[in-house]
PDB file of C-alpha atoms in Angstrom:
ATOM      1  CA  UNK Z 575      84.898 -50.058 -36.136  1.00  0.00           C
ATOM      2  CA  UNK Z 576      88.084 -50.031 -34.049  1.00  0.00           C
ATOM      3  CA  UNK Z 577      89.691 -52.553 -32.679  1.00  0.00           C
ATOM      4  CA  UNK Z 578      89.354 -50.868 -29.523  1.00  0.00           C
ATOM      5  CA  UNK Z 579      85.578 -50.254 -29.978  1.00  0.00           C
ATOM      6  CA  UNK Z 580      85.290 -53.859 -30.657  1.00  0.00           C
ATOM      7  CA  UNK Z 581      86.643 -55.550 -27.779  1.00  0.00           C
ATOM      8  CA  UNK Z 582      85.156 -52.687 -25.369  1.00  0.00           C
ATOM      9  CA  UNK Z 583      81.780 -54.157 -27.031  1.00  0.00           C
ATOM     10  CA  UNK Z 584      82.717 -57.800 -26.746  1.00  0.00           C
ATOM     11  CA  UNK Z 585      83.765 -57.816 -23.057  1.00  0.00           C
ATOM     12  CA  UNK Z 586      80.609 -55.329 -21.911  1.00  0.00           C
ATOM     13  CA  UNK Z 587      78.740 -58.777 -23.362  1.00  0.00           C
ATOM     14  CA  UNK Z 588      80.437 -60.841 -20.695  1.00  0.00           C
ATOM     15  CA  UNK Z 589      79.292 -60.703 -16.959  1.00  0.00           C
ATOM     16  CA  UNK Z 590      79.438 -62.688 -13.918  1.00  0.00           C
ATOM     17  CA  UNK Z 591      76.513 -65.143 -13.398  1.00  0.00           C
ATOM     18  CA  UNK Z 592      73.923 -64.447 -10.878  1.00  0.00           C
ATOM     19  CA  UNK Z 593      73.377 -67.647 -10.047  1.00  0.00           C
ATOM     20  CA  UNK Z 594      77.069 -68.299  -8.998  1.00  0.00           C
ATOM     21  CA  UNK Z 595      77.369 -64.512  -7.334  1.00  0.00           C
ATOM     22  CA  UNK Z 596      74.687 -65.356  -4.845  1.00  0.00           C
ATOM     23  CA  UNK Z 597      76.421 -68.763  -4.413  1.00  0.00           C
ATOM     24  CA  UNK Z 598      79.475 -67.251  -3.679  1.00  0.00           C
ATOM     25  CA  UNK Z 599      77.828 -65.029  -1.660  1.00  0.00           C
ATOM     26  CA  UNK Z 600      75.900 -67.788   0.802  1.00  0.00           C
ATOM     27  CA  UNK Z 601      79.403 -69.116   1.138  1.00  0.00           C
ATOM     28  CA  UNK Z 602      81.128 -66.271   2.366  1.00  0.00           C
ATOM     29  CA  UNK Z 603      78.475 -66.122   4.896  1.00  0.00           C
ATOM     30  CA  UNK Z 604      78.791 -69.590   6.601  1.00  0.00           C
ATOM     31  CA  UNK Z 605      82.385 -68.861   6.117  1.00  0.00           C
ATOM     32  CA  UNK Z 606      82.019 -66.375   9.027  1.00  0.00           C
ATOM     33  CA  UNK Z 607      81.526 -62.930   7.116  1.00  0.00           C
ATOM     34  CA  UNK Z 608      77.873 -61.999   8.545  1.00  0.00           C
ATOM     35  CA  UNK Z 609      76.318 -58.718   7.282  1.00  0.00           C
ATOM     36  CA  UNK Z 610      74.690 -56.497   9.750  1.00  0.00           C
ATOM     37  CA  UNK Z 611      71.498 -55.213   8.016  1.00  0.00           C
ATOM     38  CA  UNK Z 612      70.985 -51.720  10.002  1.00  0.00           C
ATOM     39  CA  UNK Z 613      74.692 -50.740   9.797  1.00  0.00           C
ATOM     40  CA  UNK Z 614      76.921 -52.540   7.194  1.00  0.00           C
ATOM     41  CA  UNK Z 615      78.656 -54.024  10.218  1.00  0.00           C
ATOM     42  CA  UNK Z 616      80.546 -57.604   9.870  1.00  0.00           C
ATOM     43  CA  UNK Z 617      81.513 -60.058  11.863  1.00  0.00           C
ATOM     44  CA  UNK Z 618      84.579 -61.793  11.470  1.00  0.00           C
ATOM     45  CA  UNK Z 619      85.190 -65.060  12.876  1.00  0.00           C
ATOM     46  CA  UNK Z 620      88.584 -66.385  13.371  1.00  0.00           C
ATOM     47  CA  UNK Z 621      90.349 -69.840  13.273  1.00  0.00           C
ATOM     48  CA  UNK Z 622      91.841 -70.876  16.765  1.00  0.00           C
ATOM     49  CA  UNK Z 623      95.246 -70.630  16.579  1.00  0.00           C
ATOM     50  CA  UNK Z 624      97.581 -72.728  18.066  1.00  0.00           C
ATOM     51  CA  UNK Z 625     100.249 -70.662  20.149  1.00  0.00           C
ATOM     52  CA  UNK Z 626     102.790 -72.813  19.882  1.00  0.00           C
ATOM     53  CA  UNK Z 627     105.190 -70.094  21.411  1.00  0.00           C
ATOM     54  CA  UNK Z 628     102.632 -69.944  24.983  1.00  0.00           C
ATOM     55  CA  UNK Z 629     102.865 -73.473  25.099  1.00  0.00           C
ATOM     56  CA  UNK Z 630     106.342 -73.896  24.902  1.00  0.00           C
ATOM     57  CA  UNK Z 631     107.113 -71.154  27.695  1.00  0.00           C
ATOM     58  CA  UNK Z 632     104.604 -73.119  29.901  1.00  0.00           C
ATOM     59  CA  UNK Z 633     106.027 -76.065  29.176  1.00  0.00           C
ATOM     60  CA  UNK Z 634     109.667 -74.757  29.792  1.00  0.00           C
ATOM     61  CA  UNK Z 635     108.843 -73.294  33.171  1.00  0.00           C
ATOM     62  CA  UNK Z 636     107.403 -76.630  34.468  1.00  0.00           C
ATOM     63  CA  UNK Z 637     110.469 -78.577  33.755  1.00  0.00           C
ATOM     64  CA  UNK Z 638     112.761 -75.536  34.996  1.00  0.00           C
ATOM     65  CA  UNK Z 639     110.200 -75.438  38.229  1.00  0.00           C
ATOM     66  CA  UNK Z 640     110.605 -79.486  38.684  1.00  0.00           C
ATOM     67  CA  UNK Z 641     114.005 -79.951  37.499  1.00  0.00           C
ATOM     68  CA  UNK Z 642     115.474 -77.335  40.050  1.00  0.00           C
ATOM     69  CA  UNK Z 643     112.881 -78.600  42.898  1.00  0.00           C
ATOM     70  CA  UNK Z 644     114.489 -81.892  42.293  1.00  0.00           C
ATOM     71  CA  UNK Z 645     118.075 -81.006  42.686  1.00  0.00           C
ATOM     72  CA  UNK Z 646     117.209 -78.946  45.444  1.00  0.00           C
ATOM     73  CA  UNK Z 647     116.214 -81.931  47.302  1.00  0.00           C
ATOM     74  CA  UNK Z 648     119.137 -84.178  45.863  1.00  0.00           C
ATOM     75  CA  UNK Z 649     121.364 -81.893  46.953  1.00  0.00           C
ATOM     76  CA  UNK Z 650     120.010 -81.048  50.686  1.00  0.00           C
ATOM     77  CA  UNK Z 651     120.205 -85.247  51.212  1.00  0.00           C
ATOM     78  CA  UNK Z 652     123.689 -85.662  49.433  1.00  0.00           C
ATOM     79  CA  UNK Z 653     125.519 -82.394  52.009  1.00  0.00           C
ATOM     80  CA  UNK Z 654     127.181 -83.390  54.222  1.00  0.00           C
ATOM     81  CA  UNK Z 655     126.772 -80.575  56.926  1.00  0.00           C
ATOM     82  CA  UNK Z 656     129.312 -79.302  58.749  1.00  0.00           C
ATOM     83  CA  UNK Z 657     129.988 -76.911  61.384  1.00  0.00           C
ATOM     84  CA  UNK Z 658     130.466 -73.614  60.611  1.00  0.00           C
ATOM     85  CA  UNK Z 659     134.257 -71.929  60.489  1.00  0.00           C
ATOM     86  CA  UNK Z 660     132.583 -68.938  62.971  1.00  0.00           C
ATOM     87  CA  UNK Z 661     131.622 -71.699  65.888  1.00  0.00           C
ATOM     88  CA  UNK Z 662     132.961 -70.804  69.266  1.00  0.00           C
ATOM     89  CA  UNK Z 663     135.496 -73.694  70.552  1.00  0.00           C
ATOM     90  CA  UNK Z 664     135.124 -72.855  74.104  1.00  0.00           C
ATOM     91  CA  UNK Z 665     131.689 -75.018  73.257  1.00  0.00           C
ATOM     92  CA  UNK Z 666     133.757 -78.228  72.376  1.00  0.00           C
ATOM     93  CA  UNK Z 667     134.277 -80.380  75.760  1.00  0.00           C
ATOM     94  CA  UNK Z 668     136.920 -82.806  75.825  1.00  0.00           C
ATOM     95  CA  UNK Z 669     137.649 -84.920  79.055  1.00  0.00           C
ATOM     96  CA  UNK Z 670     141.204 -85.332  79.152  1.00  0.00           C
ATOM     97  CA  UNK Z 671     140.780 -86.915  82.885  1.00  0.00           C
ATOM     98  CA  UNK Z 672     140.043 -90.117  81.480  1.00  0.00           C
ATOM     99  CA  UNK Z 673     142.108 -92.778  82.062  1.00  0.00           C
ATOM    100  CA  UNK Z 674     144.068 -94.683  79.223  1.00  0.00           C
ATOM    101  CA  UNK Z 675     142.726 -97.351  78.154  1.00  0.00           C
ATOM    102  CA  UNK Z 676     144.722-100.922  78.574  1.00  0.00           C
ATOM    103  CA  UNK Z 677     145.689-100.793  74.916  1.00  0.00           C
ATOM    104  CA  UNK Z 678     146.683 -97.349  75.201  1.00  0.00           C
ATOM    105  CA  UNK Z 679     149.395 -98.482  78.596  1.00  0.00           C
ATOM    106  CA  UNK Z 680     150.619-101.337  76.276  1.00  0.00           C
ATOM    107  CA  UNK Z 681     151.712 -99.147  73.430  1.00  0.00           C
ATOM    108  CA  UNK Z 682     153.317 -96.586  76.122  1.00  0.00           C
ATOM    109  CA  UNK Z 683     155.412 -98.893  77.782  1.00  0.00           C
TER     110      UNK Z 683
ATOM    111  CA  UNK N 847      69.897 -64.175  15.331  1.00  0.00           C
ATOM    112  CA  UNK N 848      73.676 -62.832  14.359  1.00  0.00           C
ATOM    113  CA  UNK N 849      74.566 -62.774  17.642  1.00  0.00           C
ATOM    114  CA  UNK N 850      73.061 -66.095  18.178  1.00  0.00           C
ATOM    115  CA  UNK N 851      75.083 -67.645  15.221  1.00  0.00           C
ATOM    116  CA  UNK N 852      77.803 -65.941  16.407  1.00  0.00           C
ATOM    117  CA  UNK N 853      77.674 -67.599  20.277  1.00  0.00           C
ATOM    118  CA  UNK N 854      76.916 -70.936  18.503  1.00  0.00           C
ATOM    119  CA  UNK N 855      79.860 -70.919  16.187  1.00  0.00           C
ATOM    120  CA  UNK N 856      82.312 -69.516  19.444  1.00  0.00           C
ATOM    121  CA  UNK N 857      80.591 -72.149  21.672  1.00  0.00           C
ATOM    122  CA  UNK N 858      81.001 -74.993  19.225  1.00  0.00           C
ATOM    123  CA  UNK N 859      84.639 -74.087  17.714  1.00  0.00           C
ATOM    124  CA  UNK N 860      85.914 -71.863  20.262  1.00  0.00           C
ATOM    125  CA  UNK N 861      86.595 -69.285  17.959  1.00  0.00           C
ATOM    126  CA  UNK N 862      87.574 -66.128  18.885  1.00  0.00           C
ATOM    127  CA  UNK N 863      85.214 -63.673  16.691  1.00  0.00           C
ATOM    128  CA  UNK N 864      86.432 -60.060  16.764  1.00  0.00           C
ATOM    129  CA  UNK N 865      83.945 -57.596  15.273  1.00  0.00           C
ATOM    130  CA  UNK N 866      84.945 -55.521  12.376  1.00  0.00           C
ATOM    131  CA  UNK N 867      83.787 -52.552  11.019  1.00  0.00           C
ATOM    132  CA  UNK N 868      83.862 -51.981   7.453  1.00  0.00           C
ATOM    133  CA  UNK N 869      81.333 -49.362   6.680  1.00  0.00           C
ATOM    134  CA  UNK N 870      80.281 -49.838   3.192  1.00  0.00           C
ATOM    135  CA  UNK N 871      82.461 -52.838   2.469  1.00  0.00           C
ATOM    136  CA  UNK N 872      81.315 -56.544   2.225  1.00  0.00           C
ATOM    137  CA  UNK N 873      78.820 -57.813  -0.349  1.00  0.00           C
ATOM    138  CA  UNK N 874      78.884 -54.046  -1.737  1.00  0.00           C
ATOM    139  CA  UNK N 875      82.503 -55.302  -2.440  1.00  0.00           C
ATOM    140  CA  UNK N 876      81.365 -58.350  -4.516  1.00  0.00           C
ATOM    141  CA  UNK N 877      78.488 -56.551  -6.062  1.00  0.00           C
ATOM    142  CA  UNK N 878      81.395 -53.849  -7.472  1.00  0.00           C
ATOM    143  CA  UNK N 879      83.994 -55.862  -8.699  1.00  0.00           C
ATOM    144  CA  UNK N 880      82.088 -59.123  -9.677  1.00  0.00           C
ATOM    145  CA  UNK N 881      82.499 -58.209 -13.386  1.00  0.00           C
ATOM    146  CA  UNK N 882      85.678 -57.073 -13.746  1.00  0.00           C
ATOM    147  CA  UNK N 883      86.803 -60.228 -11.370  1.00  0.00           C
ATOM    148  CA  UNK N 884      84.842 -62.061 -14.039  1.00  0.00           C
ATOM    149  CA  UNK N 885      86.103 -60.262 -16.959  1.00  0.00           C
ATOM    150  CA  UNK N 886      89.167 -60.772 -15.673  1.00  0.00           C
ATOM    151  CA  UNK N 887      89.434 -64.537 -14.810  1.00  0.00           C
ATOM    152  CA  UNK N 888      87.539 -65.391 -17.637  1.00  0.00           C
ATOM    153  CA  UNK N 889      91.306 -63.765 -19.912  1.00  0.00           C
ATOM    154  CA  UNK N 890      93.331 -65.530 -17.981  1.00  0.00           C
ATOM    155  CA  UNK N 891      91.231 -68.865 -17.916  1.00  0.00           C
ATOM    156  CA  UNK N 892      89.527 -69.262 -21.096  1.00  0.00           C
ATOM    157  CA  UNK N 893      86.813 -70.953 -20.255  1.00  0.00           C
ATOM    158  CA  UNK N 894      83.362 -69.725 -17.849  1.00  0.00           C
ATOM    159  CA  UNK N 895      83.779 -72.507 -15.535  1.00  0.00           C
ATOM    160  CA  UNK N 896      87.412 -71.588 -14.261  1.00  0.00           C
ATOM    161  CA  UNK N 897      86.611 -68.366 -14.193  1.00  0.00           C
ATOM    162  CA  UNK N 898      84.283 -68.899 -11.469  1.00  0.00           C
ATOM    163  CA  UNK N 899      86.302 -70.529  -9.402  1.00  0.00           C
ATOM    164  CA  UNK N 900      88.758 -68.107  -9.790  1.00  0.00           C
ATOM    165  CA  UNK N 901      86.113 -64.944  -8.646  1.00  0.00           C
ATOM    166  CA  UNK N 902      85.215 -67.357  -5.736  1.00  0.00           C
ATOM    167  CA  UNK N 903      88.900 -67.664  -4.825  1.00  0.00           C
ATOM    168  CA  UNK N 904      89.684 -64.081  -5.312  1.00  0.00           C
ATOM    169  CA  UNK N 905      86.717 -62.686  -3.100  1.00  0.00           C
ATOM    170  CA  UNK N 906      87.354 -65.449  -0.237  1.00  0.00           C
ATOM    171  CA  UNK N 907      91.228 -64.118  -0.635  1.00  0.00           C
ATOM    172  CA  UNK N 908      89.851 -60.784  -0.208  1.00  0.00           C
ATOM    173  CA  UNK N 909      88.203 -61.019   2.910  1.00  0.00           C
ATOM    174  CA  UNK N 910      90.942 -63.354   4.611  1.00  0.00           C
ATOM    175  CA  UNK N 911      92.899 -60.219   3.648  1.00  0.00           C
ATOM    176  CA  UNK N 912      91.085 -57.131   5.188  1.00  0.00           C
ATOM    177  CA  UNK N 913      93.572 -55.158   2.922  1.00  0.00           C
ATOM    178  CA  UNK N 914      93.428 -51.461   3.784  1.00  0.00           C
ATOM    179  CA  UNK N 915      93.980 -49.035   0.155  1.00  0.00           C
ATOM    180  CA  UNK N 916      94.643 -45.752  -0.167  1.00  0.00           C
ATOM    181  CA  UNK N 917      92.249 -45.108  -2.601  1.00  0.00           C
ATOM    182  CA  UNK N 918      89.672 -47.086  -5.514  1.00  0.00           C
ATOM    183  CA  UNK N 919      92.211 -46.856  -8.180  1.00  0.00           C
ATOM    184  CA  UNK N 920      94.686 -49.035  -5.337  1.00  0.00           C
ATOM    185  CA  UNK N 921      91.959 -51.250  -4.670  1.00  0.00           C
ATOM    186  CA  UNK N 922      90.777 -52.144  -8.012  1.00  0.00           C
ATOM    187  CA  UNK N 923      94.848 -52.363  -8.688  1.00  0.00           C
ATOM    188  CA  UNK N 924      94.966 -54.997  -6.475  1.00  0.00           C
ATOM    189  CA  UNK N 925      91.759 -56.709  -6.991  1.00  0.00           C
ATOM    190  CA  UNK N 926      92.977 -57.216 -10.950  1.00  0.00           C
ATOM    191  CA  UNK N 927      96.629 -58.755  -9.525  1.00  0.00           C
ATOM    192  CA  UNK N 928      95.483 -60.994  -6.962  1.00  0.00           C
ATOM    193  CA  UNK N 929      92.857 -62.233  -9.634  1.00  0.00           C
ATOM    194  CA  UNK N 930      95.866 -62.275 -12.389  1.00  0.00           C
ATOM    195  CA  UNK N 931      98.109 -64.236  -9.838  1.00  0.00           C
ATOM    196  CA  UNK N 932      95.271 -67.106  -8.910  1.00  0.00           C
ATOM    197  CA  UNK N 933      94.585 -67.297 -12.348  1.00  0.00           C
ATOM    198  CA  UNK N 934      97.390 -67.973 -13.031  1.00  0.00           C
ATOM    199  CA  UNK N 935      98.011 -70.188 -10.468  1.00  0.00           C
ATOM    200  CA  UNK N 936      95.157 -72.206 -11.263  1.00  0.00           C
ATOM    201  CA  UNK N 937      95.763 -72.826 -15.024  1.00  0.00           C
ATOM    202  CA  UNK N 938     100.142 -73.765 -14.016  1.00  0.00           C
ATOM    203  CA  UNK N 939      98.812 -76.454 -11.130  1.00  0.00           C
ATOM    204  CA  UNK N 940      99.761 -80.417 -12.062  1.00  0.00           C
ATOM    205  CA  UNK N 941      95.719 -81.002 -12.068  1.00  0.00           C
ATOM    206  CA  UNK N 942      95.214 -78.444 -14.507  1.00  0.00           C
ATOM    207  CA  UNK N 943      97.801 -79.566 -16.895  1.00  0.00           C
ATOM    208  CA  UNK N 944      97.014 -83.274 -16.450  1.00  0.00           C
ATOM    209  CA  UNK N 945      92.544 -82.836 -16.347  1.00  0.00           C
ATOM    210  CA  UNK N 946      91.193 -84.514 -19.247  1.00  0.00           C
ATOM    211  CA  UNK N 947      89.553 -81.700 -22.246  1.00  0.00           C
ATOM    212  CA  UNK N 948      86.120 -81.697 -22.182  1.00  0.00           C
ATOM    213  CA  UNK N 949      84.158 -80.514 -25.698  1.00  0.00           C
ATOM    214  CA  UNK N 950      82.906 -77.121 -24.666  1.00  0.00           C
ATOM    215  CA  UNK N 951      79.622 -78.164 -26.548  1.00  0.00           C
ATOM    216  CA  UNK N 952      78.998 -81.179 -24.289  1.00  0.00           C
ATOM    217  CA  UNK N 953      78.680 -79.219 -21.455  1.00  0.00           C
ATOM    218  CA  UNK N 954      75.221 -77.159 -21.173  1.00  0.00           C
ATOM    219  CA  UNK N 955      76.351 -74.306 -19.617  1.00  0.00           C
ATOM    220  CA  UNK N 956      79.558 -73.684 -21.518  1.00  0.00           C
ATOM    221  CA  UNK N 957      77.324 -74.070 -24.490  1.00  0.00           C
ATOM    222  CA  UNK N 958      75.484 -71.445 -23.885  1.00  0.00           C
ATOM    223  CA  UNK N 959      78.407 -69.200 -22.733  1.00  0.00           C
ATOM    224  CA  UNK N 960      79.988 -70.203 -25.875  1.00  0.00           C
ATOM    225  CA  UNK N 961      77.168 -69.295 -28.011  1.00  0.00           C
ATOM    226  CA  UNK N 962      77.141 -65.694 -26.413  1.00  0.00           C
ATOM    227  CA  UNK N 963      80.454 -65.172 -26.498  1.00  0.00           C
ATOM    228  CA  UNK N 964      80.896 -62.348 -29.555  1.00  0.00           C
ATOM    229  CA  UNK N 965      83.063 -63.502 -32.352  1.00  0.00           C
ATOM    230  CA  UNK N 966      86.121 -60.527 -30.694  1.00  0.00           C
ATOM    231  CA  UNK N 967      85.673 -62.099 -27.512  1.00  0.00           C
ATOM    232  CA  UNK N 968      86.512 -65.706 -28.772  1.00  0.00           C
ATOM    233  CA  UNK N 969      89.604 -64.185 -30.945  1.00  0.00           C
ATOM    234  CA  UNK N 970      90.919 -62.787 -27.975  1.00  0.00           C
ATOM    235  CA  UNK N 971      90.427 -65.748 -25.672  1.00  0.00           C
ATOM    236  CA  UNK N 972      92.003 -68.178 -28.698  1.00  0.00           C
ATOM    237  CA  UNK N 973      95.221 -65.818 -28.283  1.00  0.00           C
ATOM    238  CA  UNK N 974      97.907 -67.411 -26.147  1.00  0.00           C
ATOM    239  CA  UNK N 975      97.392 -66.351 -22.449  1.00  0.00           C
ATOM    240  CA  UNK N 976      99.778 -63.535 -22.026  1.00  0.00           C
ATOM    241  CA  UNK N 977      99.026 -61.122 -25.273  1.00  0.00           C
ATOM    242  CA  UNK N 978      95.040 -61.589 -24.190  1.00  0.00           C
ATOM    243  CA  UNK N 979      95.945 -60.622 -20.496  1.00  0.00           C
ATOM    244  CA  UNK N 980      98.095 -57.569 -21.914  1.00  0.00           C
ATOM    245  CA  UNK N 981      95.215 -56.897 -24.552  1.00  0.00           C
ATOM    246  CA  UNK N 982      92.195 -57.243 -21.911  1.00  0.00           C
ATOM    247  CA  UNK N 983      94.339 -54.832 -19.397  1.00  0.00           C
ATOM    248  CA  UNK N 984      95.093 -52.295 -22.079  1.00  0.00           C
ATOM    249  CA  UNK N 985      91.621 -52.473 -24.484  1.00  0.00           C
ATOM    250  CA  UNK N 986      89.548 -52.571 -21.956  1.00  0.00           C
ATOM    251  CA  UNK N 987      90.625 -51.579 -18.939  1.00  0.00           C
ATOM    252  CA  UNK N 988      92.705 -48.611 -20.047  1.00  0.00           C
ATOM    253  CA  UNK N 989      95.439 -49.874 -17.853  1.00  0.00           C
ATOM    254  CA  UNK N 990      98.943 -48.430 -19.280  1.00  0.00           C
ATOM    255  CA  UNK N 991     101.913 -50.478 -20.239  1.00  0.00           C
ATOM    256  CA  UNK N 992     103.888 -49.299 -17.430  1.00  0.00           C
ATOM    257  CA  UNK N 993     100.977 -50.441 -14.883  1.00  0.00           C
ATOM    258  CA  UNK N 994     100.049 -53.417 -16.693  1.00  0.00           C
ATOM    259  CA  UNK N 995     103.725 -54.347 -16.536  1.00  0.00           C
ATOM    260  CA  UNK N 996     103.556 -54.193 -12.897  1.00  0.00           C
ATOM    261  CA  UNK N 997     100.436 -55.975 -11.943  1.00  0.00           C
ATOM    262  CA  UNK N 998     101.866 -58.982 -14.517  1.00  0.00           C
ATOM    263  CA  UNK N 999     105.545 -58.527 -13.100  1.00  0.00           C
ATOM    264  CA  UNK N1000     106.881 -58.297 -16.246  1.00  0.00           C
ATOM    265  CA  UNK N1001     109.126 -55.385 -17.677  1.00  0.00           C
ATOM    266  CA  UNK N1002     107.531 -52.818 -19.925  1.00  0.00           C
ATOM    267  CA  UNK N1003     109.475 -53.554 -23.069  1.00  0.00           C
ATOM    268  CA  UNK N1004     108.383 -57.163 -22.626  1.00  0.00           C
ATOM    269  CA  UNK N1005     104.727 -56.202 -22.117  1.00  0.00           C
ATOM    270  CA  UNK N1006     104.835 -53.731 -24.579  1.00  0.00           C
ATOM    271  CA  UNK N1007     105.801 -56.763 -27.115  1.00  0.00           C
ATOM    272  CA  UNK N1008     103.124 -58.801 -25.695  1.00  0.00           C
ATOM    273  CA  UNK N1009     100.840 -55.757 -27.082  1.00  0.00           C
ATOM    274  CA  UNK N1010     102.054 -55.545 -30.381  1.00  0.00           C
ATOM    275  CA  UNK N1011     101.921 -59.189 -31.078  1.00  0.00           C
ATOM    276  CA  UNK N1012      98.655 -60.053 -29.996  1.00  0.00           C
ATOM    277  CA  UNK N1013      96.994 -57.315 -31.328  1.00  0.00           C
ATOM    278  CA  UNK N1014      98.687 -58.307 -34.862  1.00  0.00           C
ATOM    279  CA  UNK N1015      97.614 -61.644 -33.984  1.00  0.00           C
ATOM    280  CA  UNK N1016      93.946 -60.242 -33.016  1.00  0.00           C
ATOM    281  CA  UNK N1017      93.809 -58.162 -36.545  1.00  0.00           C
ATOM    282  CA  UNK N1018      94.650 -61.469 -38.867  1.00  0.00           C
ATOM    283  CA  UNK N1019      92.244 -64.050 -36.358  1.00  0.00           C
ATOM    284  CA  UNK N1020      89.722 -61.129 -37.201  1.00  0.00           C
ATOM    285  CA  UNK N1021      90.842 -60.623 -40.799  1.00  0.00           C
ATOM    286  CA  UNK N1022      91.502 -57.038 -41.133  1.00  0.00           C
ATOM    287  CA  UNK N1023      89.608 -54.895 -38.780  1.00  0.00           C
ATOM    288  CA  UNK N1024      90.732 -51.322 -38.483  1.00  0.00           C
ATOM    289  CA  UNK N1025      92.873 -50.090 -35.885  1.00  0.00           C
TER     290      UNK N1025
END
């Protein structure tokens, strides 16, 4: 007999265990891969993931959002407002009848 | 019920379960390939017990996968790598190398495998792990050199070696049979 021929024969000996097939098979089924029996349809569970990527962007645009709220507000109380260049000066009113004050004569004379 | 499981499992885990249809795939895949899985492990391994983990590891790796294959010949192709690979895997980890041996006849089961296993068979699993992989691939499943070169990732010169050695070596373990 041929080598061949022999170990063809030897390994057509060896097959899987029942036993341990069926075992196997229970587990892929609480594992999340459920046969349909009228169509060979299966459903396939998945792990949660954890989208690290969404949280970040959320997390980002919070602090962006609070960060630039806050300096908004820092910033309006820090101004220090002034007229604009464009107001009209015919608006400003200065008395100039008013008479000098005695502190004012002293340094005149 | 499947839809109940299905609700309990989302409900309970949150999962997000996505419905697949694989028309003539699923157990029909284990129920195909469970023996040369077997066959396969069981070369690489040595020993029934490893071998079982390894089909168990291979078929869970198969349907984490969902691979798609052009046709059976690209399937079975990478059914016999992937089982190559964790067999491999599994007999190069720390625990393997450092697990305590066990007498194959103190262990019922392995007895029994042991006293099935043809007198061929045990020559070729006694040969050193990659001239029984190259002589499994080649004898039996009529893999060429050039393909079984690929699925082991070795070059064809080297795996043609492999070949000629163990198949010397089977010849003297099995004094003289005819090639």
């Amino acid at each position: 007999m041929s080598l061949h021929k022999e170990i063809r024969d030897a390994y057509d000996q060896v097959h899987a265990p029942d036993a341990v097939v069926e075992r196997m098979k229970q587990e892929l089924y609480q594992k999340g891969f459920h046969e349909d029996a009228e169509e060979v349809t299966w459903q396939v569970s998945e792990a949660p993931r954890l989208h690290i990527g969404r949280y970040a962007a959320y997390v980002a645009a919070v602090l962006t959002l609070t960060v630039g709220c806050g300096m908004a507000v820092w910033g309006l109380n820090k101004a220090e407002l002034k007229p604009g260049k464009n107001v009209n000066s015919s608006y400003i009113v200065t008395d100039t009848t008013e008479a000098a004050t005695e502190e004012y004569a002293e340094n005149l004379s | 019920m499947l839809s109940s499981i299905n609700e309990t499992e989302s409900d309970a885990y949150d999962l997000k379960a996505r419905k697949i249809r694989m028309t003539g795939i699923g157990f029909a895949i284990v129920d195909k390939y469970k023996d040369l899985v077997y066959r396969t492990a069981l070369t690489i391994t040595g020993n029934t017990c490893d071998a079982e983990d390894v089909m168990q590891e291979v078929f869970f790796k198969y349907f984490r996968a969902h691979p798609q294959f052009d046709s059976d010949a690209h399937e079975r192709s990478w059914i016999v790598s992937v089982t190559l690979n964790t067999g491999k895997n599994l007999i190069r980890s720390p625990w393997y190398r450092n697990r305590a041996d066990v007498d194959p006849e103190e262990i019922p089961n392995e007895k029994t495998h042991a006293e099935q296993k043809s007198p061929v068979l045990n020559a070729v699993l006694s040969l050193p792990e990659k001239y029984r992989v190259a002589i499994y691939l080649h004898y039996y499943e009529g893999y060429s050199i050039r393909e079984i070169a690929v699925m082991t990732k070795k070059t064809e010169a080297a795996t043609a070696q492999y070949l000629a050695r163990g198949r010397a070596k089977l010849r003297k373990k099995l004094g003289g049979v005819e090639s």
